mmCIF file of C-alpha atoms in Angstrom:
data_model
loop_
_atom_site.group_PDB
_atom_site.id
_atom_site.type_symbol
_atom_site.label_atom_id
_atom_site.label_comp_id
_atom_site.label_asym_id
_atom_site.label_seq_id
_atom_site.Cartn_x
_atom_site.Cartn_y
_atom_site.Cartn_z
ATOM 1 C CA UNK A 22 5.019 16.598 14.283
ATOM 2 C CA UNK A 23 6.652 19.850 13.728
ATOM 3 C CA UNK A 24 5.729 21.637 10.162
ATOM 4 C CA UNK A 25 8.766 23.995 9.319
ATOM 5 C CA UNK A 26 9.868 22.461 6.033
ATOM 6 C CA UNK A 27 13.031 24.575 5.719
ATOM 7 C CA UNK A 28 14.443 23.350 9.377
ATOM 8 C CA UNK A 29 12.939 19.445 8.328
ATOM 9 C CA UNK A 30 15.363 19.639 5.012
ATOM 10 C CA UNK A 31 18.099 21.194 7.635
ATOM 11 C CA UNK A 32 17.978 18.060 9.593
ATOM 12 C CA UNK A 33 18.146 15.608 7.257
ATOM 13 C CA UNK A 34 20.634 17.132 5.321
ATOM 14 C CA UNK A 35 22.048 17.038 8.838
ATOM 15 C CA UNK A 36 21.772 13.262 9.369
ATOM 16 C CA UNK A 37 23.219 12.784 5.773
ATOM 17 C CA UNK A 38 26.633 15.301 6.485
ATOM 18 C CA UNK A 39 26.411 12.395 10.046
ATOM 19 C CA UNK A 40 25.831 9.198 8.249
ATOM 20 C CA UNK A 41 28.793 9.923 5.924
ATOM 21 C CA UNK A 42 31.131 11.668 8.692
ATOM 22 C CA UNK A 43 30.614 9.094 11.304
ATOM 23 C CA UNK A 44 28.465 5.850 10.041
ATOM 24 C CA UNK A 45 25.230 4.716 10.605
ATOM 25 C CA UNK A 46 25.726 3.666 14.473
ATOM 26 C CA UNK A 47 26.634 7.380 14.879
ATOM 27 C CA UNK A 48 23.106 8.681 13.651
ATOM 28 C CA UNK A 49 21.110 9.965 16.722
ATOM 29 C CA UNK A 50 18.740 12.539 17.017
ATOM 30 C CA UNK A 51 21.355 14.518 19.329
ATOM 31 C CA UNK A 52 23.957 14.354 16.636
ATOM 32 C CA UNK A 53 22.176 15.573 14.122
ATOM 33 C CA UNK A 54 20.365 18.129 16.046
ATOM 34 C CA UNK A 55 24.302 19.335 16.933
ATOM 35 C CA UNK A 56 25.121 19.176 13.170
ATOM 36 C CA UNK A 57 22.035 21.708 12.425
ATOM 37 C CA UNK A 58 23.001 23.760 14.932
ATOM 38 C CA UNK A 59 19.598 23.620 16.364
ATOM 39 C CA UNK A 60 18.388 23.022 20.395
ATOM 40 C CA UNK A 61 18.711 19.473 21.304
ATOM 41 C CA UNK A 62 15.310 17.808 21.257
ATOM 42 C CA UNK A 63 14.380 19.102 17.881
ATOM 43 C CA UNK A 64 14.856 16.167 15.939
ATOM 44 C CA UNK A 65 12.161 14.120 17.952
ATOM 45 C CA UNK A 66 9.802 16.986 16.567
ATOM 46 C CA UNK A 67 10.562 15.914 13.516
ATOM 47 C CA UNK A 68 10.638 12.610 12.790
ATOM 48 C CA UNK A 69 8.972 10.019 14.792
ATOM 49 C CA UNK A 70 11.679 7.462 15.223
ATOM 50 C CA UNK A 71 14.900 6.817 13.722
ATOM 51 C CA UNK A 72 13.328 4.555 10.713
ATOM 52 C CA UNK A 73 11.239 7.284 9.679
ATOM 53 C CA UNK A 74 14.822 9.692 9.846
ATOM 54 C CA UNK A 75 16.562 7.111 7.661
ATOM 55 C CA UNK A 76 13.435 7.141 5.245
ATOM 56 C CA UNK A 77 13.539 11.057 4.817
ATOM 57 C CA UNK A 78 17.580 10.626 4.550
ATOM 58 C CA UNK A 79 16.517 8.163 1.300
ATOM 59 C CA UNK A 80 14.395 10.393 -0.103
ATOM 60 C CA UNK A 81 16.307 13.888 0.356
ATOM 61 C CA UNK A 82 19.879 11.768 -0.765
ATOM 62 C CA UNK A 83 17.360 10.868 -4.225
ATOM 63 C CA UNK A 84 16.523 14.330 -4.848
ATOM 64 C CA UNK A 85 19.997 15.725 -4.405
ATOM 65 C CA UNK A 86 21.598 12.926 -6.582
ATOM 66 C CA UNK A 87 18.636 12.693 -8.732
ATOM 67 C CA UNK A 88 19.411 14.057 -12.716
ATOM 68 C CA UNK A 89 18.739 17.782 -14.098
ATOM 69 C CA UNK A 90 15.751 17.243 -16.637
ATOM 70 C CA UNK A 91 17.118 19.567 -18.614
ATOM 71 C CA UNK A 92 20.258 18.440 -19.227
ATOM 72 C CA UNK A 93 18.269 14.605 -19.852
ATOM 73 C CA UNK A 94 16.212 16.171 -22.404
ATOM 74 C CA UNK A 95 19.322 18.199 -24.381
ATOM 75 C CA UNK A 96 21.017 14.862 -24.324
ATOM 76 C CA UNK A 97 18.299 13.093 -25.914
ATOM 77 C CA UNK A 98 18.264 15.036 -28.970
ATOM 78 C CA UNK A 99 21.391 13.374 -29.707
ATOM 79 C CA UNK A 100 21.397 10.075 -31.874
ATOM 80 C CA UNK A 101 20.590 6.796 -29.386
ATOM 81 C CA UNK A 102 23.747 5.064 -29.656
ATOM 82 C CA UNK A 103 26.274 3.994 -27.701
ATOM 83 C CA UNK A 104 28.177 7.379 -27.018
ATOM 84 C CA UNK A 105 24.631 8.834 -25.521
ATOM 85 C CA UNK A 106 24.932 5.770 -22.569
ATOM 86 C CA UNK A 107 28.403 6.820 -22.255
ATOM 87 C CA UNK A 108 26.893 10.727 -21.717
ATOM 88 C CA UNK A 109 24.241 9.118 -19.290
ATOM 89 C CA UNK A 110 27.149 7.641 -17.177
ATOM 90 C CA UNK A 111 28.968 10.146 -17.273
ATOM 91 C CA UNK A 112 26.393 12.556 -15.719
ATOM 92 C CA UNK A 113 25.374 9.587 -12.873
ATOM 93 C CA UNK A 114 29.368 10.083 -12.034
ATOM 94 C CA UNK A 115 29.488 13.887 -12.037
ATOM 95 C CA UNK A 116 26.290 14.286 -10.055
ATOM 96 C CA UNK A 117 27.960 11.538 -7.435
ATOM 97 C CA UNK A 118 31.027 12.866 -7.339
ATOM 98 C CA UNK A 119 29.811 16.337 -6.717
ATOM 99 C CA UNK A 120 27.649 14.998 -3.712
ATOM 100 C CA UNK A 121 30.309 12.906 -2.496
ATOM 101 C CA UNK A 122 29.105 13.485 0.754
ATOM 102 C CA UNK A 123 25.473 12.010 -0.182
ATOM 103 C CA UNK A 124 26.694 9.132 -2.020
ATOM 104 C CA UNK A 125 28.702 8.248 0.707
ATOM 105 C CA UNK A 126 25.916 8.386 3.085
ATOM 106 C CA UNK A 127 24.204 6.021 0.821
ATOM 107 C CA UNK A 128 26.401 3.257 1.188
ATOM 108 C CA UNK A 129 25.926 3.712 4.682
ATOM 109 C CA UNK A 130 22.309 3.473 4.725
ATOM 110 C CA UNK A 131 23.219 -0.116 2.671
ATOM 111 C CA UNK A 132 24.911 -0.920 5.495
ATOM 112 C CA UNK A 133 22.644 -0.555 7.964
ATOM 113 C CA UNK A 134 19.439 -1.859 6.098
ATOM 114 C CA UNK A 135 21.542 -5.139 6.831
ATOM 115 C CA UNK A 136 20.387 -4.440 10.345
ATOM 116 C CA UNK A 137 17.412 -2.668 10.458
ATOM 117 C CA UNK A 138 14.497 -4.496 8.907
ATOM 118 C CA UNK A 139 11.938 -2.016 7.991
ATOM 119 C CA UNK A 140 14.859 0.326 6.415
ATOM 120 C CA UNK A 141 16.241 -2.935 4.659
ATOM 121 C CA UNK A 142 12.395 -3.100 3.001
ATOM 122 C CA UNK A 143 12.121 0.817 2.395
ATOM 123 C CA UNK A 144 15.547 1.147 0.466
ATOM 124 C CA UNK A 145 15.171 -2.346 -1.427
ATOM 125 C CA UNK A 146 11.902 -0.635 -2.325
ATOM 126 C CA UNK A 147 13.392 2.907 -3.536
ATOM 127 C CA UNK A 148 16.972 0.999 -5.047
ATOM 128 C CA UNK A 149 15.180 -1.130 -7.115
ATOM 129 C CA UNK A 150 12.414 1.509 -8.196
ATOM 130 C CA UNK A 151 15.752 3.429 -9.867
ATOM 131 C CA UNK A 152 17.091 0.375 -11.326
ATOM 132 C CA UNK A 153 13.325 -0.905 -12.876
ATOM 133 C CA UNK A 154 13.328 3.141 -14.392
ATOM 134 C CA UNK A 155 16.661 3.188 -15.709
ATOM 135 C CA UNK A 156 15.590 0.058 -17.760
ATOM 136 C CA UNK A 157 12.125 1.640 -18.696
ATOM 137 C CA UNK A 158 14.398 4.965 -19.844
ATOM 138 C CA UNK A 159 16.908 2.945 -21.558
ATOM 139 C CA UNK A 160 14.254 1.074 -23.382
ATOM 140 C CA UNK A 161 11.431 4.043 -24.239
ATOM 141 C CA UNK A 162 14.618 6.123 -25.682
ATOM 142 C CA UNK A 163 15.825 3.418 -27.822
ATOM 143 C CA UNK A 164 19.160 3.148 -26.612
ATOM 144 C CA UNK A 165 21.347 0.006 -27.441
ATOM 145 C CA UNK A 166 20.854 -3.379 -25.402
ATOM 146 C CA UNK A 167 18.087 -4.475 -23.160
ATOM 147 C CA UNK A 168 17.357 -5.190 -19.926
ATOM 148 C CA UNK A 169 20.362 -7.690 -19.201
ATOM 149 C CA UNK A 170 22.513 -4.357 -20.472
ATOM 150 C CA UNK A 171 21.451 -2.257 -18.050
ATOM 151 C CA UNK A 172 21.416 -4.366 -14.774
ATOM 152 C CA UNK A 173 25.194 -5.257 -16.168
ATOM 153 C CA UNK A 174 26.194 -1.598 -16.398
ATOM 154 C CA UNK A 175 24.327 -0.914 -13.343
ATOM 155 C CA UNK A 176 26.203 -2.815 -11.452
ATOM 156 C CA UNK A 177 29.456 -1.884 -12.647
ATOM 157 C CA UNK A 178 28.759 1.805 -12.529
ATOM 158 C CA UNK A 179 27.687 0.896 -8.788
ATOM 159 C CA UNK A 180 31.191 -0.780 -8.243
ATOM 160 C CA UNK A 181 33.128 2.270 -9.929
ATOM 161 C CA UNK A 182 31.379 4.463 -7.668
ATOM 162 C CA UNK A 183 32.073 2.545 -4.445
ATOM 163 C CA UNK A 184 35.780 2.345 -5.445
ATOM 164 C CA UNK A 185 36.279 5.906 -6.559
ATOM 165 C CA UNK A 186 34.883 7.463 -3.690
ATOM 166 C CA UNK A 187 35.933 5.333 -0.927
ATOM 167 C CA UNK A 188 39.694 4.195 -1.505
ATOM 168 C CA UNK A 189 40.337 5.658 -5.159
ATOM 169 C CA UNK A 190 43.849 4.676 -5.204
ATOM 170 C CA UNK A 191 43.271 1.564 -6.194
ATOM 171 C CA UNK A 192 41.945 2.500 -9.770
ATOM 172 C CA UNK A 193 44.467 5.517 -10.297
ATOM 173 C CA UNK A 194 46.863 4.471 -12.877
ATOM 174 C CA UNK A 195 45.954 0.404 -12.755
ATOM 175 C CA UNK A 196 45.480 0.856 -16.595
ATOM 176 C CA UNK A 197 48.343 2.982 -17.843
ATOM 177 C CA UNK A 198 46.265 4.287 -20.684
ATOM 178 C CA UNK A 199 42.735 5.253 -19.342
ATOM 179 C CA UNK A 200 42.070 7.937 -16.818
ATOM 180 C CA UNK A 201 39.397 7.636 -13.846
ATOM 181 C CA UNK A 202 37.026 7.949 -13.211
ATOM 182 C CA UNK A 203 36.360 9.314 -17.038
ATOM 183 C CA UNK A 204 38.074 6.873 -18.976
ATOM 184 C CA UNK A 205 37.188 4.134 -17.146
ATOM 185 C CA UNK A 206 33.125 4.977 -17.382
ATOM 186 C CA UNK A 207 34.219 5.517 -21.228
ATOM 187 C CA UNK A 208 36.273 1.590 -20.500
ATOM 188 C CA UNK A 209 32.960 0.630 -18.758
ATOM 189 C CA UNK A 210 30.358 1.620 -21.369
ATOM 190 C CA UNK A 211 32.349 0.449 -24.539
ATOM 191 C CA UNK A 212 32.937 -3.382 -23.130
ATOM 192 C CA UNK A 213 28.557 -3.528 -21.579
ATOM 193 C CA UNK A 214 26.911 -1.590 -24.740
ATOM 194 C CA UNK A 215 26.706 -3.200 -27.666
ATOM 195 C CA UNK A 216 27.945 -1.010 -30.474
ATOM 196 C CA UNK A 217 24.667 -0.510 -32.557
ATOM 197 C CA UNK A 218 23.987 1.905 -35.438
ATOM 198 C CA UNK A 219 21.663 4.835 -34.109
ATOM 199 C CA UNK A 220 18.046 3.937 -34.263
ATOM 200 C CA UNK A 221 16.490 6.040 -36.923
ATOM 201 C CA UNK A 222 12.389 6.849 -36.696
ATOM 202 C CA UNK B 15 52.839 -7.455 22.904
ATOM 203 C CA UNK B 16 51.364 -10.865 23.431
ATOM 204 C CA UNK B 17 51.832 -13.922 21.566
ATOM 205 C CA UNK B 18 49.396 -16.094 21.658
ATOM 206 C CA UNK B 19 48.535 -16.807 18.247
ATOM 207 C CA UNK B 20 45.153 -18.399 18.728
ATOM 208 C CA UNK B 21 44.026 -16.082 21.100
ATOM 209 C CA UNK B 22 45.424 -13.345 18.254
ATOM 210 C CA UNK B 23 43.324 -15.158 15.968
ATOM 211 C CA UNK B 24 40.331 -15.169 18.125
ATOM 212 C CA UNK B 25 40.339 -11.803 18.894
ATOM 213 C CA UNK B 26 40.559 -10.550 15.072
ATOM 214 C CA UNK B 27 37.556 -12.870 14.227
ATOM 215 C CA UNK B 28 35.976 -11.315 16.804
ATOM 216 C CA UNK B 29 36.605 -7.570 15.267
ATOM 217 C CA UNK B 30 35.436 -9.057 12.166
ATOM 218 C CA UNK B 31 32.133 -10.252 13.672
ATOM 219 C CA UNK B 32 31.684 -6.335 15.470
ATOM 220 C CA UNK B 33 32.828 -4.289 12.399
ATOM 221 C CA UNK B 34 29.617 -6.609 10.511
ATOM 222 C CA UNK B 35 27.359 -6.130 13.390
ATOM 223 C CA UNK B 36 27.416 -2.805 14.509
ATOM 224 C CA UNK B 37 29.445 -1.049 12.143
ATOM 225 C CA UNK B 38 33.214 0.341 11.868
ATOM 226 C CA UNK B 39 32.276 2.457 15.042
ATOM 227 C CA UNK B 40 31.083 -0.101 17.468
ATOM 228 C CA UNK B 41 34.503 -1.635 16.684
ATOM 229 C CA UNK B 42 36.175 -0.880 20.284
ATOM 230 C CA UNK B 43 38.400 -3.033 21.936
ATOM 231 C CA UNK B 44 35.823 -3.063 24.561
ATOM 232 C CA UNK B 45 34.023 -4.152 21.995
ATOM 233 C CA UNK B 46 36.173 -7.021 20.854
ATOM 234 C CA UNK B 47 36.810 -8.334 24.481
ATOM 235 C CA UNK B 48 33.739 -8.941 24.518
ATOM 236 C CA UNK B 49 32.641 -10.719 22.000
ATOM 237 C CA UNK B 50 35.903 -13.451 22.029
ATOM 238 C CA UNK B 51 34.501 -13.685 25.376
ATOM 239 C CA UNK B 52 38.125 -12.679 27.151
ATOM 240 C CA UNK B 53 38.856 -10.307 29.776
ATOM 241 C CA UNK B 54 38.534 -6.777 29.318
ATOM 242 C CA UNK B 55 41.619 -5.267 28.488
ATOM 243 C CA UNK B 56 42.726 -8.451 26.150
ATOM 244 C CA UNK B 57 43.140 -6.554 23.257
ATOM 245 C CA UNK B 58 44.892 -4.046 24.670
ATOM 246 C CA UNK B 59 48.230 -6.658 24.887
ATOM 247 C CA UNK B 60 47.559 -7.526 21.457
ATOM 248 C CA UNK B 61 47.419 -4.374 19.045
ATOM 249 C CA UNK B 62 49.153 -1.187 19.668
ATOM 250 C CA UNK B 63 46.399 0.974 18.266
ATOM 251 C CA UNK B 64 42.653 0.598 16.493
ATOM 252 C CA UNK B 65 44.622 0.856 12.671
ATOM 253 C CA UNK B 66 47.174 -2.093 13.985
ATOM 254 C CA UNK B 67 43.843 -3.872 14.463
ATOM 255 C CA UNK B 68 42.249 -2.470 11.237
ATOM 256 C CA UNK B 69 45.501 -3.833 9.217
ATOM 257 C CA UNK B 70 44.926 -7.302 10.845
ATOM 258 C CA UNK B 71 41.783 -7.266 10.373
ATOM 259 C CA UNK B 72 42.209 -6.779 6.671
ATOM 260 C CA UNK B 73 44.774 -9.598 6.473
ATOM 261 C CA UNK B 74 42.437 -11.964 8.155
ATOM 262 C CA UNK B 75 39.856 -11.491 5.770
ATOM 263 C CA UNK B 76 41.899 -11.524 3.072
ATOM 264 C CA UNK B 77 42.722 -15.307 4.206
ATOM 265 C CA UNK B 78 39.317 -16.059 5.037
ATOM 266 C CA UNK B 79 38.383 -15.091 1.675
ATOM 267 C CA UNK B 80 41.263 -16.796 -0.187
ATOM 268 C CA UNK B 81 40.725 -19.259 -2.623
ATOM 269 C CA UNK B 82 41.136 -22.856 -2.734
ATOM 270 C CA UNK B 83 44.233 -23.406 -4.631
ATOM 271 C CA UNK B 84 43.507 -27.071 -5.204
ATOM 272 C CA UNK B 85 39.906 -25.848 -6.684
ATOM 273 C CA UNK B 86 42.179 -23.088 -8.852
ATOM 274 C CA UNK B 87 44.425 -25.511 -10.026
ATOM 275 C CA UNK B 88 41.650 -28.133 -10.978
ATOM 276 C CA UNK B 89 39.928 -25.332 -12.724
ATOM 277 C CA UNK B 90 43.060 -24.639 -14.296
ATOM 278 C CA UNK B 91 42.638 -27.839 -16.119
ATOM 279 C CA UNK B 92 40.109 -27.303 -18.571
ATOM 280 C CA UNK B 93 39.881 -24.880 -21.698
ATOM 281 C CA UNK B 94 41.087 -21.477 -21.070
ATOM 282 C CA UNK B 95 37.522 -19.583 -22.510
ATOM 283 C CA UNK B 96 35.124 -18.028 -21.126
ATOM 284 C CA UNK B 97 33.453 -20.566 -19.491
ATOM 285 C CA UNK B 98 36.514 -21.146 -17.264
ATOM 286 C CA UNK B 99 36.511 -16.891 -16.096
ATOM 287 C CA UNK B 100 32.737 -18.104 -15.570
ATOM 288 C CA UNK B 101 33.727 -20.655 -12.689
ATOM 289 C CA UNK B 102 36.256 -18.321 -11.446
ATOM 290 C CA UNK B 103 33.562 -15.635 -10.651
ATOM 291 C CA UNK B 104 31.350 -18.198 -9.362
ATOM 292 C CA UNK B 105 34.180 -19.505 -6.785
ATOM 293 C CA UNK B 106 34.629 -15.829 -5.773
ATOM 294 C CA UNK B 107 30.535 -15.127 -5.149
ATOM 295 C CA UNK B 108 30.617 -18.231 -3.550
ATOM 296 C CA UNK B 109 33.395 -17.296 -1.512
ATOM 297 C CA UNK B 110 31.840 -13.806 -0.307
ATOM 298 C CA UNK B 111 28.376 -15.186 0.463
ATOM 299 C CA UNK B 112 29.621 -18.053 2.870
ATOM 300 C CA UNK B 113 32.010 -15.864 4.616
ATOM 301 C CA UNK B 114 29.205 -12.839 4.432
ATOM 302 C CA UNK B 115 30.210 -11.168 7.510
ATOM 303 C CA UNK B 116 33.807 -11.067 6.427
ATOM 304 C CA UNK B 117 32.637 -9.044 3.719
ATOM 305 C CA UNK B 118 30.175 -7.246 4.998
ATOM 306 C CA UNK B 119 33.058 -6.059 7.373
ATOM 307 C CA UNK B 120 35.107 -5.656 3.903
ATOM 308 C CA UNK B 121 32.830 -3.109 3.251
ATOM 309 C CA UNK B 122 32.283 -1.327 6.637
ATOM 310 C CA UNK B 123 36.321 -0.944 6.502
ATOM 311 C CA UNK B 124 36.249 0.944 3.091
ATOM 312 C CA UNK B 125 33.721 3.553 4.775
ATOM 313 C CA UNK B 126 35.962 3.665 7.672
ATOM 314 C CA UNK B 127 39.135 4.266 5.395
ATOM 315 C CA UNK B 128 37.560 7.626 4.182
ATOM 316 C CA UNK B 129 37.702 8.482 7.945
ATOM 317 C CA UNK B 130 41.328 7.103 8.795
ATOM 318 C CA UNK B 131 44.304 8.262 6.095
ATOM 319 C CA UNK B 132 46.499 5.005 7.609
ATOM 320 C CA UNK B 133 43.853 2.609 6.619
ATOM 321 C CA UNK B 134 43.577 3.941 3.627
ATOM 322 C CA UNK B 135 46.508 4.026 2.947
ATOM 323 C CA UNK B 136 47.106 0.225 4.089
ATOM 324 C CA UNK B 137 43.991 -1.257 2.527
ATOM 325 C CA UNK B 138 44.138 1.033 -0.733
ATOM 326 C CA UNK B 139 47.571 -1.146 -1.357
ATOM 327 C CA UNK B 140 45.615 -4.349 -0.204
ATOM 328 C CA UNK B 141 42.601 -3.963 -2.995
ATOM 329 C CA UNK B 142 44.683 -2.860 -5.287
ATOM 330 C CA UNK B 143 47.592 -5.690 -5.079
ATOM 331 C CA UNK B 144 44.343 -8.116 -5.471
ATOM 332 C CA UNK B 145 43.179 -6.462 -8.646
ATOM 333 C CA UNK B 146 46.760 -6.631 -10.300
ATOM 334 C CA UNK B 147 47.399 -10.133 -8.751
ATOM 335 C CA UNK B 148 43.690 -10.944 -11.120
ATOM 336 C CA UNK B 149 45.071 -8.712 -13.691
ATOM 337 C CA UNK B 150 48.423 -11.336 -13.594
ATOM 338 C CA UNK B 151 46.811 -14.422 -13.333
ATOM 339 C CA UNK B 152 44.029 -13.980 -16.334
ATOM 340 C CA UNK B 153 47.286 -13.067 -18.540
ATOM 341 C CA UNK B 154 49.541 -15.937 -17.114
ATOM 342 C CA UNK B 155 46.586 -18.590 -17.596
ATOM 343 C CA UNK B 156 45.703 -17.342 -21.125
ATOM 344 C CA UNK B 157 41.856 -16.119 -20.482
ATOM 345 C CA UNK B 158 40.474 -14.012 -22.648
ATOM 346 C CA UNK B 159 40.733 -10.301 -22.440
ATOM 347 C CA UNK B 160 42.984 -8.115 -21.638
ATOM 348 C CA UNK B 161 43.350 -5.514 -18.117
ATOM 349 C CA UNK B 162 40.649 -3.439 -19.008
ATOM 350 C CA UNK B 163 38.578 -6.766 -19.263
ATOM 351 C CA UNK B 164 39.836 -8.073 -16.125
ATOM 352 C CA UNK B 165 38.630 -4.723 -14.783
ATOM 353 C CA UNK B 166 35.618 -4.178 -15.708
ATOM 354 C CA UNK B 167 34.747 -7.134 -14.729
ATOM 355 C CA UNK B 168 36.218 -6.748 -11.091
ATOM 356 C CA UNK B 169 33.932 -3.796 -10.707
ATOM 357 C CA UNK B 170 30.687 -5.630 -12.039
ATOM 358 C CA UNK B 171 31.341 -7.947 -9.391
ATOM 359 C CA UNK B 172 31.796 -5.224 -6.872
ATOM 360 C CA UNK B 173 28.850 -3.873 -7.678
ATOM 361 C CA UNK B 174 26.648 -7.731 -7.699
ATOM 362 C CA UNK B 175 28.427 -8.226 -4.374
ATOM 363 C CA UNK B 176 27.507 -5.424 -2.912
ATOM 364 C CA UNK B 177 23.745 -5.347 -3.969
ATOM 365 C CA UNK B 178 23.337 -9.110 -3.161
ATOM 366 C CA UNK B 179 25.073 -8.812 0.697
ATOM 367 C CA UNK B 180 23.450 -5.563 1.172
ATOM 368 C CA UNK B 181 19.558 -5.173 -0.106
ATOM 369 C CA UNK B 182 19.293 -8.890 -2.002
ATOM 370 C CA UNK B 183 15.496 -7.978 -2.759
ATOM 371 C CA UNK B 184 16.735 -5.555 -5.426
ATOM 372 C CA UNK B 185 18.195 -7.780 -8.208
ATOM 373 C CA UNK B 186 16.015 -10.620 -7.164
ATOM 374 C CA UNK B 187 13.904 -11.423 -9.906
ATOM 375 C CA UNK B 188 14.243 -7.836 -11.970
ATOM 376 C CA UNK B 189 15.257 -9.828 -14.866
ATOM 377 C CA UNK B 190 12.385 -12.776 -15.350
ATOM 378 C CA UNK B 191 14.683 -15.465 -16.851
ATOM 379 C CA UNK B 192 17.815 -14.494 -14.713
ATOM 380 C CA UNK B 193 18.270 -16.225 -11.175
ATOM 381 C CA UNK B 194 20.245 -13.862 -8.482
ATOM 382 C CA UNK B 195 22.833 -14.935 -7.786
ATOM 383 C CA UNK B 196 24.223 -17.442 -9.909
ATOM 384 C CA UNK B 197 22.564 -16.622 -13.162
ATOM 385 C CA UNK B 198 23.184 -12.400 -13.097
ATOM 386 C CA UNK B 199 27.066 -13.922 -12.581
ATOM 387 C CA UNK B 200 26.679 -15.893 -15.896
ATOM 388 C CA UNK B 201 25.373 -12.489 -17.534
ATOM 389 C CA UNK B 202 27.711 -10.497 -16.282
ATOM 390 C CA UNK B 203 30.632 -12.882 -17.823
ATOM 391 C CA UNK B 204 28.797 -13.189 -20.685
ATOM 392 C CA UNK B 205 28.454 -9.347 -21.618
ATOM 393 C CA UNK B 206 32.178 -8.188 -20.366
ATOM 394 C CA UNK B 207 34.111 -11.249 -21.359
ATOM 395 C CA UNK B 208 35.207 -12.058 -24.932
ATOM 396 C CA UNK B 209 33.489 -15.360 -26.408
ATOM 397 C CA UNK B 210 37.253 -16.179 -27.955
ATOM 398 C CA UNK B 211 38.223 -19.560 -28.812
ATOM 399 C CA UNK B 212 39.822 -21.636 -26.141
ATOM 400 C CA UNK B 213 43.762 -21.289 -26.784
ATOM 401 C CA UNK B 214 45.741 -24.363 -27.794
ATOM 402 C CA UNK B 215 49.306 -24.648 -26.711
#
């Protein structure tokens, strides 16, 4: 296996820019080598089959999309109510609208898992990882609800997101009053979090 | 343009079971010759272009997907509380997971919309006539909540459909006392939808 790790993040930031351009069945080596703008045959230098390519994909699309810890930790001086989940969505919706491209390539990689075993096992893996953490932040900062909370809002943040960035017409101007994707997460948040008074220590 | 309904029929089930399979870009009418079994060049007589077959394609789901109106209107029958939006969403996740392919395929065609402006264009006006149409008929039959319930709500379910069809192993079991699907549906209801009073006429 080749060692460079500049050209290896190339690549797979290759095979995302692919997956979301052209879908999963369009994900060979040769296409992404063409979208790096490298000699064909450098993929297979790389990665050792196209499972192990769709596992690097997962983990380079999770550090792209994954949150600013600085921006986490000046949020969290803020009281834990209700309005600091709303600030959490909101910054899971900026950081997925600004990588459009990766988010995209995510539901892709869904897609696919549906037909490739050992990615389907990876991904479940990695999805659910975020989705058990999100509960253990929610619960160590002493936000509002519980578990049952967050897999709710979850799951309705994961719908917004598949709607907004793949046929966003369809939200746009369905309520006359709230604006998307901002109102709506602000729509989303106030109907799933329960309105309790900030926690006090 | 040929005629034959059935055949017609045939071959759009057939671009169903391909878009599922191997993705919006194995769907070729090749593709779909093949796999209604007919000779090649079928298709050919029977959609002017690959977005005349995407817009069937949607249709046919759509009425694959459709509900029961004799189970609606039974439904219809009892208390208009939560309990009934309850059945509701478990008639649609029913729905979806016994015609999974169909929307799988669903979902393959929203990735291939942000590729093709006329499908998105098309199916943009599809998902959103069903939203409003759900918007309609929880204000017609009394339930309780308003749009932004109905909403909210819709995207929840996006979001459960998705995960379930796609990587099931992720919600399975990440809540102890919550069974996947049918009891996260139950939570879902019960966090977004009002616990009013059943309305008397």
């Amino acid at each position: 296996m080749a060692r460079n790790p500049e050209r290896r993040a190339a690549l797979v930031d290759a095979a995302v820019e692919v997956l979301a351009r052209e879908g999963a069945r369009g994900l060979t080596f040769r296409a992404v080598d063409a979208g790096a703008g490298v000699p064909v045959g450098t993929s297979s230098n790389y990665f050792t089959d196209r499972d192990d390519l769709l596992a690097q994909v997962d983990a380079r699309i999770h550090q792209r999309l994954a949150p600013d810890p600085s921006v986490i930790a000046e949020l969290l001086k803020g009281p834990k109510d209700r309005s600091l989940v709303l600030e959490f969505m909101r910054d899971v919706l900026a950081r997925a609208v600004r990588d459009r491209t990766g988010y995209l390539a995510l539901f892709e990689m869904r897609l696919e898992a549906t037909r490739r075993p050992a990615l389907r096992a990876s991904y479940t893996k990695s999805v659910r990882g975020d989705l058990v953490d999100g509960m253990d932040f929610h619960r160590t900062a002493g936000l509002p609800g519980g578990d049952e909370t967050v897999t709710v809002l979850y799951l309705a943040m994961l719908g917004l997101l598949l709607e907004h960035l793949t046929l966003p017409g369809v939200l746009d101007g369905v309520l006359p009053e709230v604006t998307v994707p901002d109102g709506l997460v602000e729509r989303i948040v106030a109907t799933i979090v329960p309105d309790s008074a900030p926690e006090k220590d």
